């Protein structure tokens, strides 16, 4: 199977999403974003082992739900591709996945505190974040989700949430489109920063579950506005 069989516009959008996540400070040399193939069930698109800020079209490979490459390429894959494969296996509603180590989220993962929506831009956090500790599944490790078994454990921890915090590691966010998951990954990081600040001032009033749901619905219709702005900062991408 060749990645050329996927919609070229989807491929371009995934490359752009990699660049945006780097430009917005969600990923650095590490972290990744994937999207389900537009026409082949059980297959998703993910860059090879490349810093997201440097990803080009030719880096995008196809993987199956066991995390095995089904592309005609000899590119080295990301070690943690099982994060993506097992979430797609577990969640039919998920179309795109972001994994990052964005810094403001880390303190929540190590204290077991949940991210909760501190403002309307983060209504998607309405149910609170899920929590995952790799040590519960596998004892002492290098913290990386290196195989399908760990990926399954992570997907189970995620449950029906939109974001799971990974103790001592980072977070993984899911969405129904590339634009939505990029938005969520960016605003999970912003919410984490603001929530930490607010907790230092005193007791926090979060959005109620109903407020969060209403806010998320309102924002979902306007994500394109953010996407246009984020995209503008990237400029043309070499092929
Ligand atoms: Mn990682």
Short mmCIF file of C-alpha atoms and ligand atoms in Angstrom, two decimals:
data_model
loop_
_atom_site.label_atom_id
_atom_site.label_comp_id
_atom_site.label_asym_id
_atom_site.label_seq_id
_atom_site.Cartn_x
_atom_site.Cartn_y
_atom_site.Cartn_z
CA UNK A 1 0.00 0.00 0.00
CA UNK A 2 1.29 3.45 -0.82
CA UNK A 3 0.59 6.59 1.12
CA UNK A 4 -0.06 8.22 -2.28
CA UNK A 5 -3.48 6.56 -2.15
CA UNK A 6 -4.62 8.90 0.58
CA UNK A 7 -6.14 12.26 -0.25
CA UNK A 8 -3.26 14.68 -1.02
CA UNK A 9 -5.13 17.43 0.81
CA UNK A 10 -5.19 15.28 3.96
CA UNK A 11 -1.46 14.65 3.62
CA UNK A 12 -0.79 18.38 3.29
CA UNK A 13 -2.99 19.13 6.29
CA UNK A 14 -1.11 16.60 8.41
CA UNK A 15 2.23 18.16 7.44
CA UNK A 16 0.83 21.59 8.28
CA UNK A 17 -0.45 20.28 11.64
CA UNK A 18 3.06 19.06 12.50
CA UNK A 19 4.46 22.52 11.75
CA UNK A 20 1.72 24.32 13.69
CA UNK A 21 2.17 22.18 16.80
CA UNK A 22 5.87 23.05 16.79
CA UNK A 23 5.25 26.73 16.09
CA UNK A 24 2.71 26.90 18.94
CA UNK A 25 5.09 25.26 21.43
CA UNK A 26 3.17 22.02 21.94
CA UNK A 27 5.87 19.74 20.51
CA UNK A 28 9.63 20.22 20.22
CA UNK A 29 12.09 17.67 18.85
CA UNK A 30 9.64 15.06 20.13
CA UNK A 31 5.90 14.52 19.98
CA UNK A 32 3.70 13.55 17.04
CA UNK A 33 0.31 13.81 15.37
CA UNK A 34 -1.56 11.21 13.33
CA UNK A 35 -4.83 11.02 11.39
CA UNK A 36 -6.92 8.11 10.16
CA UNK A 37 -6.56 7.30 6.46
CA UNK A 38 -9.44 8.87 4.56
CA UNK A 39 -10.36 5.71 2.62
CA UNK A 40 -8.63 2.66 4.15
CA UNK A 41 -10.19 1.49 7.45
CA UNK A 42 -7.75 0.42 10.14
CA UNK A 43 -4.91 2.50 8.72
CA UNK A 44 -3.56 5.83 9.91
CA UNK A 45 -1.03 8.38 8.69
CA UNK A 46 1.94 9.40 10.84
CA UNK A 47 5.33 10.92 10.10
CA UNK A 48 8.46 8.81 10.28
CA UNK A 49 10.96 9.49 13.07
CA UNK A 50 11.35 13.23 12.42
CA UNK A 51 11.06 16.40 14.54
CA UNK A 52 7.53 17.71 13.82
CA UNK A 53 8.86 21.14 12.83
CA UNK A 54 10.79 19.52 9.97
CA UNK A 55 8.16 17.10 8.63
CA UNK A 56 7.52 17.12 4.86
CA UNK A 57 5.11 15.09 2.69
CA UNK A 58 7.63 12.37 1.96
CA UNK A 59 7.98 11.64 5.68
CA UNK A 60 4.36 10.53 6.10
CA UNK A 61 3.89 6.76 6.29
CA UNK A 62 0.86 4.53 6.79
CA UNK A 63 0.48 2.19 9.76
CA UNK A 64 -2.01 -0.49 10.72
CA UNK A 65 -3.63 -0.94 14.13
CA UNK A 66 -0.75 -3.14 15.28
CA UNK A 67 1.57 -0.18 14.70
CA UNK A 68 3.21 -1.90 11.72
CA UNK A 69 4.14 0.15 8.67
CA UNK A 70 2.13 -0.65 5.57
CA UNK A 71 3.98 1.88 3.40
CA UNK A 72 6.57 1.11 0.77
CA UNK A 73 9.29 2.92 2.65
CA UNK A 74 12.27 2.10 4.82
CA UNK A 75 11.77 5.13 7.06
CA UNK A 76 12.45 4.62 10.75
CA UNK A 77 9.14 4.91 12.66
CA UNK A 78 8.47 6.69 15.93
CA UNK A 79 8.98 4.39 18.94
CA UNK A 80 5.64 5.48 20.40
CA UNK A 81 3.42 4.84 17.37
CA UNK A 82 1.46 2.38 19.55
CA UNK A 83 -0.13 5.35 21.32
CA UNK A 84 -1.90 6.08 18.06
CA UNK A 85 -2.63 2.53 16.88
CA UNK A 86 -4.26 1.40 20.12
CA UNK A 87 -6.35 4.54 20.54
CA UNK A 88 -7.70 4.14 17.00
CA UNK A 89 -8.47 0.51 17.78
CA UNK A 90 -10.33 1.44 20.97
CA UNK A 91 -12.11 4.62 19.85
CA UNK A 92 -14.10 4.59 16.61
CA UNK A 93 -14.96 8.26 17.15
CA UNK A 94 -11.31 9.38 17.15
CA UNK A 95 -10.00 10.63 13.79
CA UNK A 96 -6.77 12.32 14.93
CA UNK A 97 -4.34 11.97 17.85
CA UNK A 98 -1.61 14.25 19.27
CA UNK A 99 1.05 13.06 21.70
CA UNK A 100 3.29 15.66 23.33
CA UNK A 101 5.45 16.49 26.32
CA UNK A 102 4.21 20.08 26.55
CA UNK A 103 5.68 21.39 29.81
CA UNK A 104 2.78 22.97 31.68
CA UNK A 105 0.84 19.71 31.65
CA UNK A 106 3.59 17.72 33.38
CA UNK A 107 2.96 18.95 36.97
CA UNK A 108 -0.63 17.69 36.77
CA UNK A 109 0.39 14.23 35.63
CA UNK A 110 2.87 13.76 38.48
CA UNK A 111 0.48 14.95 41.20
CA UNK A 112 -2.51 13.04 39.89
CA UNK A 113 -4.45 16.30 39.55
CA UNK A 114 -6.81 16.56 36.63
CA UNK A 115 -6.87 19.34 34.09
CA UNK A 116 -10.28 20.98 34.29
CA UNK A 117 -11.69 23.76 32.11
CA UNK A 118 -10.60 27.07 33.59
CA UNK A 119 -12.01 29.12 30.72
CA UNK A 120 -14.37 28.70 27.80
CA UNK A 121 -11.59 27.97 25.32
CA UNK A 122 -11.03 24.64 27.06
CA UNK A 123 -14.59 23.36 27.28
CA UNK A 124 -13.40 20.09 25.75
CA UNK A 125 -11.80 19.35 29.15
CA UNK A 126 -15.28 19.28 30.69
CA UNK A 127 -15.09 15.70 31.88
CA UNK A 128 -11.61 16.36 33.29
CA UNK A 129 -8.53 14.58 32.03
CA UNK A 130 -7.81 10.88 32.42
CA UNK A 131 -4.66 9.71 34.21
CA UNK A 132 -2.17 7.04 33.19
CA UNK A 133 0.84 5.70 35.07
CA UNK A 134 3.01 3.33 33.06
CA UNK A 135 4.48 1.92 36.29
CA UNK A 136 1.11 0.42 37.21
CA UNK A 137 1.15 -1.52 33.96
CA UNK A 138 4.78 -2.41 33.55
CA UNK A 139 6.91 -1.51 36.59
CA UNK A 140 10.07 0.51 36.01
CA UNK A 141 10.51 1.44 32.34
CA UNK A 142 11.98 4.27 30.25
CA UNK A 143 8.40 5.70 30.31
CA UNK A 144 7.96 5.24 26.54
CA UNK A 145 4.90 3.54 25.06
CA UNK A 146 7.03 1.09 23.10
CA UNK A 147 4.59 -1.71 22.30
CA UNK A 148 0.96 -2.55 21.71
CA UNK A 149 0.42 -3.77 25.25
CA UNK A 150 1.39 -0.40 26.73
CA UNK A 151 -0.64 1.33 24.03
CA UNK A 152 -3.69 -0.68 25.04
CA UNK A 153 -3.18 0.25 28.67
CA UNK A 154 -3.00 3.91 27.69
CA UNK A 155 -6.12 3.65 25.50
CA UNK A 156 -7.97 2.01 28.40
CA UNK A 157 -6.89 4.82 30.73
CA UNK A 158 -8.06 7.41 28.19
CA UNK A 159 -11.51 5.83 28.15
CA UNK A 160 -14.04 8.28 26.71
CA UNK A 161 -11.99 11.38 27.67
CA UNK A 162 -10.46 13.84 25.21
CA UNK A 163 -7.09 13.96 26.95
CA UNK A 164 -5.02 11.62 29.12
CA UNK A 165 -2.13 12.80 31.29
CA UNK A 166 0.85 10.44 31.35
CA UNK A 167 2.72 10.48 34.67
CA UNK A 168 6.31 11.71 34.30
CA UNK A 169 6.00 11.85 30.52
CA UNK A 170 3.40 14.07 28.84
CA UNK A 171 -0.12 13.80 27.49
CA UNK A 172 -2.18 12.47 24.61
CA UNK A 173 -5.16 14.30 23.14
CA UNK A 174 -7.76 13.02 20.69
CA UNK A 175 -10.22 14.68 18.33
CA UNK A 176 -12.67 14.23 15.50
CA UNK A 177 -10.44 16.06 12.96
CA UNK A 178 -6.90 17.32 12.54
CA UNK A 179 -8.01 20.88 13.24
CA UNK A 180 -9.88 19.89 16.39
CA UNK A 181 -7.07 17.81 17.86
CA UNK A 182 -4.51 20.55 17.15
CA UNK A 183 -6.80 23.05 18.83
CA UNK A 184 -7.23 20.78 21.84
CA UNK A 185 -3.51 20.07 22.20
CA UNK A 186 -2.73 23.79 22.10
CA UNK A 187 -5.43 24.71 24.59
CA UNK A 188 -4.72 21.81 26.95
CA UNK A 189 -1.27 23.37 27.35
CA UNK A 190 -2.72 26.89 27.80
CA UNK A 191 -5.30 25.62 30.30
CA UNK A 192 -2.58 23.84 32.28
CA UNK A 193 -0.58 27.06 32.59
CA UNK A 194 -3.61 29.08 33.67
CA UNK A 195 -4.88 26.39 36.04
CA UNK A 196 -1.49 26.27 37.79
CA UNK A 197 -1.52 30.06 38.15
CA UNK A 198 -5.08 30.11 39.47
CA UNK A 199 -4.43 27.32 41.97
CA UNK A 200 -1.59 29.43 43.37
CA UNK A 201 -4.01 32.29 44.03
CA UNK A 202 -6.74 30.33 45.76
CA UNK A 203 -9.73 28.04 45.29
CA UNK A 204 -10.74 27.86 41.63
CA UNK A 205 -14.21 27.97 40.10
CA UNK A 206 -14.06 25.80 36.99
CA UNK A 207 -16.64 25.72 34.22
CA UNK A 208 -19.51 23.46 35.21
CA UNK A 209 -20.02 20.37 33.06
CA UNK A 210 -22.90 22.08 31.29
CA UNK A 211 -20.94 25.29 30.71
CA UNK A 212 -18.06 23.24 29.39
CA UNK A 213 -20.30 21.38 26.97
CA UNK A 214 -21.94 24.57 25.70
CA UNK A 215 -18.59 26.31 25.34
CA UNK A 216 -17.04 23.37 23.50
CA UNK A 217 -19.92 23.29 21.02
CA UNK A 218 -19.64 27.04 20.41
CA UNK A 219 -15.86 26.86 19.90
CA UNK A 220 -15.98 23.80 17.64
CA UNK A 221 -17.79 25.87 15.04
CA UNK A 222 -14.99 28.45 15.05
CA UNK A 223 -11.80 26.41 15.09
CA UNK A 224 -11.25 27.25 11.42
CA UNK A 225 -10.52 30.83 12.41
CA UNK A 226 -7.66 29.73 14.67
CA UNK A 227 -6.40 27.26 12.07
CA UNK A 228 -6.18 30.00 9.41
CA UNK A 229 -4.14 32.14 11.77
CA UNK A 230 -1.81 29.34 12.87
CA UNK A 231 -1.33 28.27 9.26
CA UNK A 232 -0.47 31.80 8.14
CA UNK A 233 2.57 31.79 10.42
CA UNK A 234 4.04 28.70 8.72
CA UNK A 235 4.23 29.83 5.11
CA UNK A 236 4.96 27.52 2.17
CA UNK A 237 6.25 24.03 2.93
CA UNK A 238 8.98 22.46 0.80
CA UNK A 239 8.03 19.09 -0.70
MN1 LIG B 1 6.46 10.62 24.46
#
